CSV table of C-alpha atoms in Angstrom, one decimal:
chain,number,residue,atom,x,y,z
A,273,MET,CA,44.8,15.5,40.7
A,274,ASP,CA,45.9,16.5,43.7
A,275,THR,CA,48.0,20.1,44.6
A,276,ALA,CA,51.1,18.3,45.1
A,277,ALA,CA,51.0,16.3,41.5
A,278,ILE,CA,50.6,19.8,39.8
A,279,GLU,CA,53.4,21.4,41.9
A,280,GLN,CA,55.1,18.3,41.5
A,281,ILE,CA,54.3,18.8,37.2
A,282,VAL,CA,55.2,22.6,37.2
A,283,ARG,CA,58.4,21.9,39.1
A,284,ASN,CA,59.8,19.1,36.4
A,285,VAL,CA,58.7,21.8,33.7
A,286,ILE,CA,60.8,25.1,35.5
A,287,VAL,CA,63.8,22.0,36.1
A,288,GLN,CA,63.4,21.5,32.2
A,289,PHE,CA,62.8,24.6,30.8
A,290,GLU,CA,65.6,26.2,33.3
A,291,LYS,CA,68.0,22.7,31.8
A,292,GLU,CA,66.7,24.3,28.0
A,293,SER,CA,68.3,27.5,28.6
A,294,ILE,CA,71.3,26.3,30.2
A,295,ARG,CA,72.1,24.8,26.6
A,296,GLU,CA,71.1,27.2,24.9
A,297,THR,CA,73.2,30.2,26.6
A,298,ALA,CA,76.4,27.5,26.9
A,299,ALA,CA,75.9,26.6,23.2
A,300,PRO,CA,77.0,29.4,21.6
A,301,GLN,CA,80.6,29.2,23.7
A,302,SER,CA,81.3,25.8,23.3
A,303,ALA,CA,80.1,25.2,19.4
A,304,THR,CA,83.3,26.2,18.1
A,305,ALA,CA,85.2,23.6,19.0
A,306,GLU,CA,82.3,21.5,18.5
A,307,ARG,CA,80.1,23.0,15.2
A,308,THR,CA,81.9,20.6,11.8
A,309,LEU,CA,82.4,21.7,8.8
A,310,PRO,CA,81.3,20.2,5.7
A,311,VAL,CA,83.9,18.8,3.6
A,312,GLU,CA,84.6,18.6,0.1
A,313,ILE,CA,87.0,17.2,-2.1
A,314,SER,CA,87.6,19.5,-5.8
A,315,ALA,CA,88.6,18.1,-8.1
A,316,ARG,CA,90.3,19.4,-11.2
A,317,HIS,CA,88.3,21.2,-13.3
A,318,ILE,CA,87.9,24.8,-15.6
A,319,HIS,CA,86.1,28.2,-15.7
A,320,LEU,CA,86.0,29.4,-19.1
A,321,SER,CA,85.9,33.2,-20.5
A,322,GLU,CA,82.7,33.2,-22.8
A,323,GLU,CA,85.0,34.2,-25.4
A,324,HIS,CA,87.0,30.7,-24.6
A,325,ALA,CA,83.7,28.8,-23.8
A,326,LEU,CA,82.2,30.0,-27.0
A,327,GLN,CA,86.0,29.4,-28.8
A,328,LEU,CA,85.9,25.5,-27.8
A,329,PHE,CA,82.2,24.4,-28.4
A,330,GLY,CA,80.2,26.9,-30.5
A,331,LYS,CA,78.2,27.7,-27.4
A,332,PRO,CA,77.7,29.6,-24.4
A,333,LEU,CA,77.8,26.5,-21.2
A,334,ALA,CA,75.2,24.5,-20.4
A,335,MET,CA,74.5,23.1,-16.7
A,336,LYS,CA,74.1,19.6,-16.0
A,337,ARG,CA,74.1,19.3,-12.4
A,338,GLU,CA,74.5,22.7,-9.5
A,339,LEU,CA,77.2,23.1,-7.5
A,340,SER,CA,76.9,23.1,-2.9
A,341,GLN,CA,77.4,27.2,-3.9
A,342,PRO,CA,75.0,29.0,-5.0
A,343,GLY,CA,74.6,29.8,-9.0
A,344,GLN,CA,77.2,27.9,-9.5
A,345,TYR,CA,77.5,24.2,-11.9
A,346,LEU,CA,79.0,21.2,-13.3
A,347,SER,CA,77.9,21.8,-17.0
A,348,THR,CA,77.9,19.7,-19.9
A,349,SER,CA,81.5,20.4,-21.8
A,350,ARG,CA,84.6,18.2,-20.1
A,351,LEU,CA,87.8,19.9,-21.8
A,352,ARG,CA,91.3,17.9,-22.4
A,353,LEU,CA,94.2,19.4,-20.9
A,354,ILE,CA,97.1,19.1,-22.8
A,355,GLY,CA,101.1,19.9,-20.7
A,356,PRO,CA,104.5,19.6,-22.6
A,357,LYS,CA,104.9,16.7,-20.4
A,358,GLY,CA,101.4,15.1,-20.6
A,359,VAL,CA,97.5,15.1,-21.1
A,360,LEU,CA,94.2,14.9,-19.2
A,361,ASP,CA,91.7,13.8,-20.2
A,362,ASN,CA,88.2,14.4,-19.9
A,363,VAL,CA,88.1,17.2,-17.3
A,364,ALA,CA,85.0,18.8,-15.6
A,365,VAL,CA,83.9,22.6,-17.4
A,366,LEU,CA,82.4,25.1,-14.4
A,367,GLY,CA,79.8,27.1,-14.8
A,368,PRO,CA,79.1,30.0,-15.3
A,369,GLU,CA,81.8,31.4,-17.7
A,370,ARG,CA,83.9,34.0,-15.7
A,371,SER,CA,85.6,37.1,-16.5
A,372,SER,CA,88.6,34.9,-17.6
A,373,SER,CA,89.6,31.5,-17.7
A,374,GLN,CA,91.2,29.9,-14.8
A,375,VAL,CA,92.3,25.4,-14.4
A,376,GLU,CA,92.3,24.6,-10.9
A,377,ILE,CA,94.2,21.0,-11.4
A,378,SER,CA,96.3,19.0,-7.9
A,379,MET,CA,100.0,19.0,-7.4
A,380,THR,CA,100.3,15.1,-8.7
A,381,ASP,CA,98.3,16.7,-11.9
A,382,ALA,CA,101.1,19.5,-12.5
A,383,ARG,CA,103.8,16.4,-12.4
A,384,ALA,CA,101.3,14.4,-15.0
A,385,LEU,CA,101.6,17.9,-17.3
A,386,GLY,CA,104.9,18.5,-16.3
A,387,ILE,CA,104.3,22.3,-15.4
A,388,LYS,CA,105.3,24.2,-11.8
A,389,VAL,CA,102.1,25.5,-10.7
A,390,PRO,CA,101.8,27.7,-7.5
A,391,VAL,CA,98.9,27.5,-5.2
A,392,ARG,CA,96.7,30.2,-5.4
A,393,GLN,CA,93.3,31.3,-4.1
A,394,SER,CA,90.7,31.5,-7.3
A,395,GLY,CA,91.3,34.2,-8.7
A,396,ASP,CA,94.1,34.6,-7.8
A,397,THR,CA,96.4,34.0,-11.3
A,398,LYS,CA,99.3,36.5,-12.0
A,399,GLY,CA,102.3,35.5,-12.8
A,400,SER,CA,100.4,31.9,-13.5
A,401,PRO,CA,101.9,29.2,-16.0
A,402,GLY,CA,99.5,29.0,-19.1
A,403,ILE,CA,98.5,25.7,-21.3
A,404,VAL,CA,95.8,24.1,-23.9
A,405,LEU,CA,92.6,23.5,-24.1
A,406,ALA,CA,91.2,21.0,-26.2
A,407,SER,CA,87.1,19.9,-27.1
A,408,SER,CA,86.5,18.0,-29.7
A,409,SER,CA,86.0,21.0,-32.6
A,410,ASN,CA,89.0,23.7,-31.5
A,411,ILE,CA,92.0,24.4,-29.4
A,412,VAL,CA,92.9,26.9,-27.2
A,413,ALA,CA,96.3,28.0,-25.5
A,414,ILE,CA,95.6,30.2,-22.3
A,415,GLU,CA,99.1,32.3,-21.3
A,416,GLU,CA,98.6,32.3,-17.8
A,417,GLY,CA,95.5,30.5,-15.1
A,418,VAL,CA,96.9,26.9,-13.8
A,419,ILE,CA,96.8,27.2,-10.3
A,420,VAL,CA,97.0,24.3,-7.7
A,421,ALA,CA,93.7,25.9,-5.6
A,422,ALA,CA,94.6,27.2,-1.8
A,423,ARG,CA,92.2,25.6,0.5
A,424,HIS,CA,90.0,27.5,2.0
A,425,ILE,CA,86.6,27.8,4.0
A,426,HIS,CA,83.5,29.6,2.4
A,427,MET,CA,80.5,31.0,5.2
A,428,SER,CA,77.8,33.3,5.5
A,429,PRO,CA,77.8,36.3,7.9
A,430,ASP,CA,75.5,34.5,10.2
A,431,ASP,CA,78.3,31.4,10.1
A,432,ALA,CA,81.1,34.1,10.6
A,433,LYS,CA,79.4,35.3,14.3
A,434,TYR,CA,79.1,32.0,15.1
A,435,PHE,CA,82.5,30.7,14.7
A,436,ASN,CA,83.9,34.2,15.7
A,437,VAL,CA,86.1,34.7,12.2
A,438,GLN,CA,86.1,37.4,10.2
A,439,ASP,CA,86.5,37.9,5.9
A,440,LYS,CA,90.2,36.7,4.9
A,441,GLU,CA,90.8,35.8,8.6
A,442,LYS,CA,93.3,32.4,8.3
A,443,VAL,CA,92.7,29.3,11.1
A,444,SER,CA,93.2,25.9,11.4
A,445,VAL,CA,91.4,23.2,11.2
A,446,ARG,CA,91.2,19.6,12.2
A,447,LEU,CA,90.2,16.8,9.8
A,448,ASN,CA,89.7,13.6,11.5
A,449,GLY,CA,90.1,11.6,8.2
A,450,ILE,CA,92.3,8.3,8.9
A,451,ARG,CA,95.4,9.4,9.1
A,452,PRO,CA,94.3,13.0,11.0
A,453,VAL,CA,96.4,16.6,10.3
A,454,VAL,CA,96.0,19.8,11.1
A,455,LEU,CA,95.6,22.0,8.3
A,456,CYS,CA,97.6,25.0,9.2
A,457,ASP,CA,96.3,29.1,7.9
A,458,VAL,CA,93.2,28.4,6.1
A,459,LEU,CA,91.4,31.0,4.2
A,460,VAL,CA,88.1,32.0,5.4
A,461,ARG,CA,85.9,33.6,2.9
A,462,VAL,CA,82.7,35.4,4.0
A,463,HIS,CA,80.0,36.2,1.3
A,464,ARG,CA,76.0,36.0,1.8
A,465,ASP,CA,76.0,33.8,-0.7
A,466,PHE,CA,77.8,31.1,0.6
A,467,ARG,CA,77.5,27.9,1.7
A,468,LEU,CA,79.4,27.0,5.3
A,469,THR,CA,81.5,24.2,3.3
A,470,LEU,CA,86.1,23.4,3.6
A,471,HIS,CA,87.2,23.6,0.2
A,472,ILE,CA,90.4,21.0,-0.6
A,473,ASP,CA,92.2,19.7,-3.1
A,474,ALA,CA,92.5,15.6,-3.9
A,475,ASP,CA,96.0,16.1,-2.8
A,476,GLU,CA,94.8,17.4,0.5
A,477,ALA,CA,92.2,15.2,1.0
A,478,ASN,CA,94.1,11.4,0.0
A,479,GLY,CA,97.0,12.4,2.4
A,480,CYS,CA,94.3,12.8,4.5
A,481,GLY,CA,92.7,9.8,4.0
A,482,CYS,CA,89.5,12.2,3.6
A,483,ASP,CA,86.0,9.8,2.8
A,484,GLY,CA,82.8,10.8,3.6
A,485,ASN,CA,82.5,10.1,7.3
A,486,THR,CA,85.4,13.1,7.7
A,487,THR,CA,84.7,15.5,9.8
A,488,ALA,CA,86.5,19.3,9.7
A,489,VAL,CA,86.9,21.2,13.2
A,490,ILE,CA,87.8,24.7,13.3
A,491,LEU,CA,90.7,25.5,15.6
A,492,LYS,CA,91.3,29.2,16.5
A,493,ASP,CA,94.5,30.0,17.7
A,494,LYS,CA,92.7,32.5,20.0
A,495,GLU,CA,90.8,30.6,21.8
B,1440,MET,CA,148.7,44.6,33.1
B,1441,ASP,CA,147.9,45.8,36.4
B,1442,THR,CA,146.3,43.6,38.5
B,1443,ALA,CA,142.5,45.6,38.2
B,1444,ALA,CA,143.2,44.4,34.7
B,1445,ILE,CA,143.9,40.5,34.7
B,1446,GLU,CA,140.7,40.9,36.9
B,1447,GLN,CA,139.0,42.3,34.7
B,1448,ILE,CA,139.8,39.8,32.8
B,1449,VAL,CA,139.5,36.6,34.7
B,1450,ARG,CA,135.7,38.0,34.4
B,1451,ASN,CA,134.9,38.5,31.5
B,1452,VAL,CA,136.3,34.6,31.2
B,1453,ILE,CA,134.3,33.4,33.8
B,1454,VAL,CA,131.4,35.0,33.0
B,1455,GLN,CA,131.7,33.2,29.3
B,1456,PHE,CA,132.5,29.7,31.2
B,1457,GLU,CA,128.8,30.7,32.9
B,1458,LYS,CA,127.2,31.5,29.6
B,1459,GLU,CA,128.7,28.2,27.5
B,1460,SER,CA,127.4,26.1,30.6
B,1461,ILE,CA,124.0,27.5,30.2
B,1462,ARG,CA,123.8,26.9,26.8
B,1463,GLU,CA,125.5,23.7,27.1
B,1464,THR,CA,122.1,22.7,29.4
B,1465,ALA,CA,119.3,24.4,28.2
B,1466,ALA,CA,120.3,23.1,24.0
B,1467,PRO,CA,118.6,19.4,25.5
B,1468,GLN,CA,115.6,20.7,27.1
B,1469,SER,CA,114.9,23.4,23.8
B,1470,ALA,CA,116.1,21.4,21.2
B,1471,THR,CA,113.0,19.3,21.1
B,1472,ALA,CA,111.2,21.4,19.3
B,1473,GLU,CA,113.9,22.6,17.1
B,1474,ARG,CA,115.6,20.2,15.5
B,1475,THR,CA,114.3,19.6,12.1
B,1476,LEU,CA,114.0,16.7,11.2
B,1477,PRO,CA,114.6,15.1,6.9
B,1478,VAL,CA,112.2,14.8,5.6
B,1479,GLU,CA,111.9,11.8,2.3
B,1480,ILE,CA,108.8,11.4,0.0
B,1481,SER,CA,107.9,6.9,-0.5
B,1482,ALA,CA,107.2,7.2,-3.8
B,1483,ARG,CA,105.8,4.0,-5.6
B,1484,HIS,CA,107.3,1.1,-5.2
B,1485,ILE,CA,108.1,-3.2,-4.3
B,1486,HIS,CA,108.9,-5.4,-2.3
B,1487,LEU,CA,109.6,-8.8,-3.4
B,1488,SER,CA,110.0,-12.6,-1.8
B,1489,GLU,CA,113.2,-14.5,-2.9
B,1490,GLU,CA,110.7,-16.7,-4.7
B,1491,HIS,CA,108.9,-13.8,-6.6
B,1492,ALA,CA,112.1,-12.3,-7.7
B,1493,LEU,CA,113.4,-15.6,-8.9
B,1494,GLN,CA,109.8,-15.6,-10.6
B,1495,LEU,CA,110.2,-12.5,-12.2
B,1496,PHE,CA,113.4,-11.8,-12.9
B,1497,GLY,CA,115.0,-15.5,-13.1
B,1498,LYS,CA,117.5,-13.7,-10.7
B,1499,PRO,CA,118.0,-11.6,-7.4
B,1500,LEU,CA,117.3,-7.8,-7.2
B,1501,ALA,CA,120.7,-5.6,-8.0
B,1502,MET,CA,121.8,-2.4,-6.5
B,1503,LYS,CA,121.6,0.4,-8.4
B,1504,ARG,CA,121.3,2.9,-5.7
B,1505,GLU,CA,121.9,2.9,-1.5
B,1506,LEU,CA,118.6,4.5,0.0
B,1507,SER,CA,118.9,6.8,2.9
B,1508,GLN,CA,118.1,2.9,5.5
B,1509,PRO,CA,120.9,1.5,5.9
B,1510,GLY,CA,121.4,-1.7,4.3
B,1511,GLN,CA,118.2,-0.6,1.8
B,1512,TYR,CA,119.0,-0.4,-1.8
B,1513,LEU,CA,116.9,1.0,-5.1
B,1514,SER,CA,117.3,-2.0,-7.4
B,1515,THR,CA,118.2,-1.6,-11.6
B,1516,SER,CA,114.5,-3.8,-11.8
B,1517,ARG,CA,111.5,-2.6,-11.8
B,1518,LEU,CA,107.4,-3.8,-12.7
B,1519,ARG,CA,104.4,-3.3,-13.9
B,1520,LEU,CA,100.9,-3.3,-11.5
B,1521,ILE,CA,98.7,-4.8,-13.2
B,1522,GLY,CA,94.7,-3.3,-11.3
B,1523,PRO,CA,91.2,-4.1,-12.0
B,1524,LYS,CA,90.9,-0.9,-13.5
B,1525,GLY,CA,94.2,0.7,-14.3
B,1526,VAL,CA,98.3,0.1,-14.2
B,1527,LEU,CA,100.9,1.4,-13.2
B,1528,ASP,CA,103.7,1.1,-15.3
B,1529,ASN,CA,107.8,1.4,-14.4
B,1530,VAL,CA,107.4,0.8,-10.9
B,1531,ALA,CA,110.6,0.8,-8.6
B,1532,VAL,CA,111.8,-2.7,-7.0
B,1533,LEU,CA,113.6,-2.2,-3.9
B,1534,GLY,CA,116.1,-3.8,-1.8
B,1535,PRO,CA,117.0,-6.6,-0.3
B,1536,GLU,CA,114.4,-9.3,-0.6
B,1537,ARG,CA,111.6,-9.4,2.4
B,1538,SER,CA,110.1,-12.9,3.4
B,1539,SER,CA,107.3,-11.4,1.6
B,1540,SER,CA,106.3,-9.3,-1.5
B,1541,GLN,CA,104.5,-6.0,-0.5
B,1542,VAL,CA,103.8,-3.2,-2.5
B,1543,GLU,CA,103.9,0.2,-1.3
B,1544,ILE,CA,101.1,2.7,-3.6
B,1545,SER,CA,99.4,5.9,-2.6
B,1546,MET,CA,95.9,6.1,-2.2
B,1547,THR,CA,96.3,8.2,-5.7
B,1548,ASP,CA,97.3,5.3,-7.2
B,1549,ALA,CA,95.1,3.1,-5.6
B,1550,ARG,CA,92.0,4.8,-7.3
B,1551,ALA,CA,93.8,4.6,-11.1
B,1552,LEU,CA,94.2,0.9,-9.9
B,1553,GLY,CA,91.3,0.2,-9.1
B,1554,ILE,CA,91.3,-0.9,-5.4
B,1555,LYS,CA,91.1,0.0,-2.2
B,1556,VAL,CA,93.9,-0.2,0.3
B,1557,PRO,CA,94.2,0.3,4.2
B,1558,VAL,CA,96.5,2.8,5.6
B,1559,ARG,CA,99.1,0.3,6.8
B,1560,GLN,CA,102.8,0.5,8.6
B,1561,SER,CA,104.7,-1.9,6.7
B,1562,GLY,CA,104.5,-5.6,7.0
B,1563,ASP,CA,101.3,-5.3,8.6
B,1564,THR,CA,99.7,-6.4,5.2
B,1565,LYS,CA,96.8,-9.3,6.4
B,1566,GLY,CA,93.7,-8.6,4.8
B,1567,SER,CA,95.3,-6.0,1.8
B,1568,PRO,CA,94.0,-6.8,-1.7
B,1569,GLY,CA,96.2,-8.3,-3.7
B,1570,ILE,CA,97.9,-7.2,-6.7
B,1571,VAL,CA,99.4,-8.6,-10.6
B,1572,LEU,CA,102.9,-7.6,-11.3
B,1573,ALA,CA,105.2,-7.9,-14.4
B,1574,SER,CA,108.2,-7.8,-16.1
B,1575,SER,CA,109.2,-7.9,-19.1
B,1576,SER,CA,109.3,-12.0,-19.4
B,1577,ASN,CA,106.8,-12.8,-16.1
B,1578,ILE,CA,103.4,-12.2,-14.0
B,1579,VAL,CA,103.1,-13.1,-10.8
B,1580,ALA,CA,100.0,-12.4,-8.7
B,1581,ILE,CA,100.3,-11.8,-5.0
B,1582,GLU,CA,97.1,-12.1,-3.2
B,1583,GLU,CA,98.1,-9.9,-0.2
B,1584,GLY,CA,100.2,-6.9,0.2
B,1585,VAL,CA,99.3,-4.3,-1.2
B,1586,ILE,CA,99.3,-1.3,0.5
B,1587,VAL,CA,99.1,2.8,1.2
B,1588,ALA,CA,102.4,3.6,3.6
B,1589,ALA,CA,101.2,5.1,7.4
B,1590,ARG,CA,103.9,7.9,7.7
B,1591,HIS,CA,106.8,7.7,10.8
B,1592,ILE,CA,109.4,8.6,11.8
B,1593,HIS,CA,112.9,6.4,12.0
B,1594,MET,CA,115.0,6.9,14.7
B,1595,SER,CA,117.7,6.0,16.1
B,1596,PRO,CA,118.5,5.3,20.3
B,1597,ASP,CA,120.2,8.4,20.7
B,1598,ASP,CA,117.6,10.3,18.4
B,1599,ALA,CA,114.8,8.6,20.1
B,1600,LYS,CA,116.5,10.1,23.6
B,1601,TYR,CA,117.3,13.0,22.6
B,1602,PHE,CA,113.8,13.8,21.4
B,1603,ASN,CA,112.6,12.1,24.5
B,1604,VAL,CA,110.5,9.8,23.0
B,1605,GLN,CA,109.7,5.9,22.5
B,1606,ASP,CA,109.5,3.1,19.4
B,1607,LYS,CA,106.6,2.5,19.1
B,1608,GLU,CA,105.2,6.0,20.2
B,1609,LYS,CA,103.1,8.7,18.8
B,1610,VAL,CA,103.6,12.2,17.9
B,1611,SER,CA,102.6,15.2,16.2
B,1612,VAL,CA,105.2,16.4,13.0
B,1613,ARG,CA,104.8,19.7,11.7
B,1614,LEU,CA,105.1,20.5,8.4
B,1615,ASN,CA,106.5,23.9,7.2
B,1616,GLY,CA,105.8,23.3,3.9
B,1617,ILE,CA,104.1,26.0,1.0
B,1618,ARG,CA,100.3,24.0,3.0
B,1619,PRO,CA,101.9,24.0,6.8
B,1620,VAL,CA,100.1,21.3,8.2
B,1621,VAL,CA,99.9,19.7,11.9
B,1622,LEU,CA,100.5,15.5,10.9
B,1623,CYS,CA,99.1,14.4,13.9
B,1624,ASP,CA,99.3,10.3,15.2
B,1625,VAL,CA,102.8,9.8,13.7
B,1626,LEU,CA,104.7,6.3,14.4
B,1627,VAL,CA,108.2,6.8,15.7
B,1628,ARG,CA,110.3,3.8,15.4
B,1629,VAL,CA,113.4,3.5,17.0
B,1630,HIS,CA,116.4,1.2,15.7
B,1631,ARG,CA,120.1,1.3,15.7
B,1632,ASP,CA,120.1,0.7,12.4
B,1633,PHE,CA,118.1,3.7,11.0
B,1634,ARG,CA,118.7,6.9,10.4
B,1635,LEU,CA,116.7,10.0,11.5
B,1636,THR,CA,114.1,10.6,9.0
B,1637,LEU,CA,110.3,11.3,8.6
B,1638,HIS,CA,108.7,9.1,5.1
B,1639,ILE,CA,105.8,10.5,4.1
B,1640,ASP,CA,103.9,9.0,0.9
B,1641,ALA,CA,103.2,10.8,-2.7
B,1642,ASP,CA,100.0,12.3,-1.7
B,1643,GLU,CA,100.9,13.8,2.0
B,1644,ALA,CA,103.9,15.6,0.1
B,1645,ASN,CA,101.6,17.1,-2.8
B,1646,GLY,CA,98.8,17.9,0.0
B,1647,CYS,CA,101.8,19.5,2.2
B,1648,GLY,CA,103.4,21.0,-0.6
B,1649,CYS,CA,106.0,19.7,0.4
B,1650,ASP,CA,109.9,21.1,-1.5
B,1651,GLY,CA,113.6,20.5,-0.8
B,1652,ASN,CA,113.4,23.1,1.6
B,1653,THR,CA,110.4,21.5,3.5
B,1654,THR,CA,111.5,21.4,7.2
B,1655,ALA,CA,109.6,19.2,9.8
B,1656,VAL,CA,109.6,19.1,13.8
B,1657,ILE,CA,107.9,16.8,16.0
B,1658,LEU,CA,105.6,18.2,19.0
B,1659,LYS,CA,104.9,16.0,21.6
B,1660,ASP,CA,101.4,16.9,22.8
B,1661,LYS,CA,103.4,15.6,26.9
B,1662,GLU,CA,105.2,19.2,26.8
C-alpha cells in the first residue's frame, strides 16, 4: 500500500470521527423535540388496601404478570364495581396492596356507573366519591377513592435531565394518533424507579385515535 | 360655559371617537384568537335512507325536536345496533332521511360492538363496516356505513370571513376543558345553512373533560 492510499484511509477515518462527534454533541440539543415517549393506555383498575384485599379475597393479592413500572403488577383477582346507575364487571385489581384503596376509571365508566368523578393524580382522593366493590364472596363499600386518573409521564432522573424537565413540571405532549392532538398540562413525575412512559386513560386514547403505532413527543413551551 | 370648557368637551369627544375607531378596526384582527366556538358533543346516532326507515318503522321519520344545524332533527324513533360482540340499545335516529344510511359511533362503542371502524367525515363511508339495525318490529343489515365521525366545525360564509378560513381548510382548536388540549387537523365546513359549532364525539369530549362550560378557540398556524 502506498503512502497516498494510507493517507486517504486516515483522512476518511478522521472525517468519519468528526461526523460521529457532531452527531453525539448535536443529539442532546435536538433530541427534546425528537425522542418519543412510549404511550400506555390505562384501562380501568383498582388498587386495594391490605384490609380490603383480605375482606374481598380472604388472602393477599397474587401476581399474574408484571406491569411497566417496576414493582407494580396485575393481580390474579378481579372485582365488580357497583354504582347507583350501573355495574362494571371483571375490573382488574393491581398489586401490591397500598395504604388505601383507590379506583381509577374513565369518564365514560363514571357515566355508566352513575357517579361524578374528579380528574386527579393518583393518591389525591380527598373528597372523591366512594363505590361498592364486590368479589364472588364479599362486598366492601369504600367511602372515597374513585378518580379519573390525570395523564402523566413517568421518568427516571436521567430522562428528566435528557428532556430538561423537573419533577412535577407540566409539559405539553403531541400525540400523533389517527386524530392528532396536543395534550396540555401533562404532569411529569420523576423517580429513580420509574420507566419512561406516558400514561393516558381509555377516553383520551380513543379520543386521540391511539393505537400501537402512536408516538408521543414532549413540546416544551419555554423552548 | 366659557370657550375653554367647550374646547375641552370637544377634545374629549374626539379622543373618545378615536378610541372607538381604533377598537372597531382592531377587533377583526384580534378576534380570531378570541371568539369562541360553541362545542357540541355528538352522541352515537343513526341516519337512515327512506327505504330503511320504512322497513324498520313502517312509516317515515317524525320530528321530536330540532338540532342546532337548521333542518336536522332528533326523530321519535330509536334503534338497537347489533354487532358481532355486543349490542347498543336505544340509539337515536336523526332526520330527515338521507340518500343512504349511516351510523356514527365512538371508538368505545366500536369496541363494545366488536367492529373496527374508521374515522371519517360524514358521507365518506366507502369501505366502512356494516352492522345490523333492529327496531321492535324488523331487522335490517347494512353492508357499510358505520363510521367514527371526524371532528369538524360548521360555519356560515360570514363566519368563515370572520375567522379568515376557507371551506375544507384544517385548523387547530384549543379546547379549554378540565383536561385542556389542542385538537389538530379539524376540518372547517362552510355552508350558508350552517350555524357556528364545533362537533366532537363522546370519546373526544370525555378525553378533554368537556362540560357545558368548555370553550373552544381556533388557533391558526399561519398567524
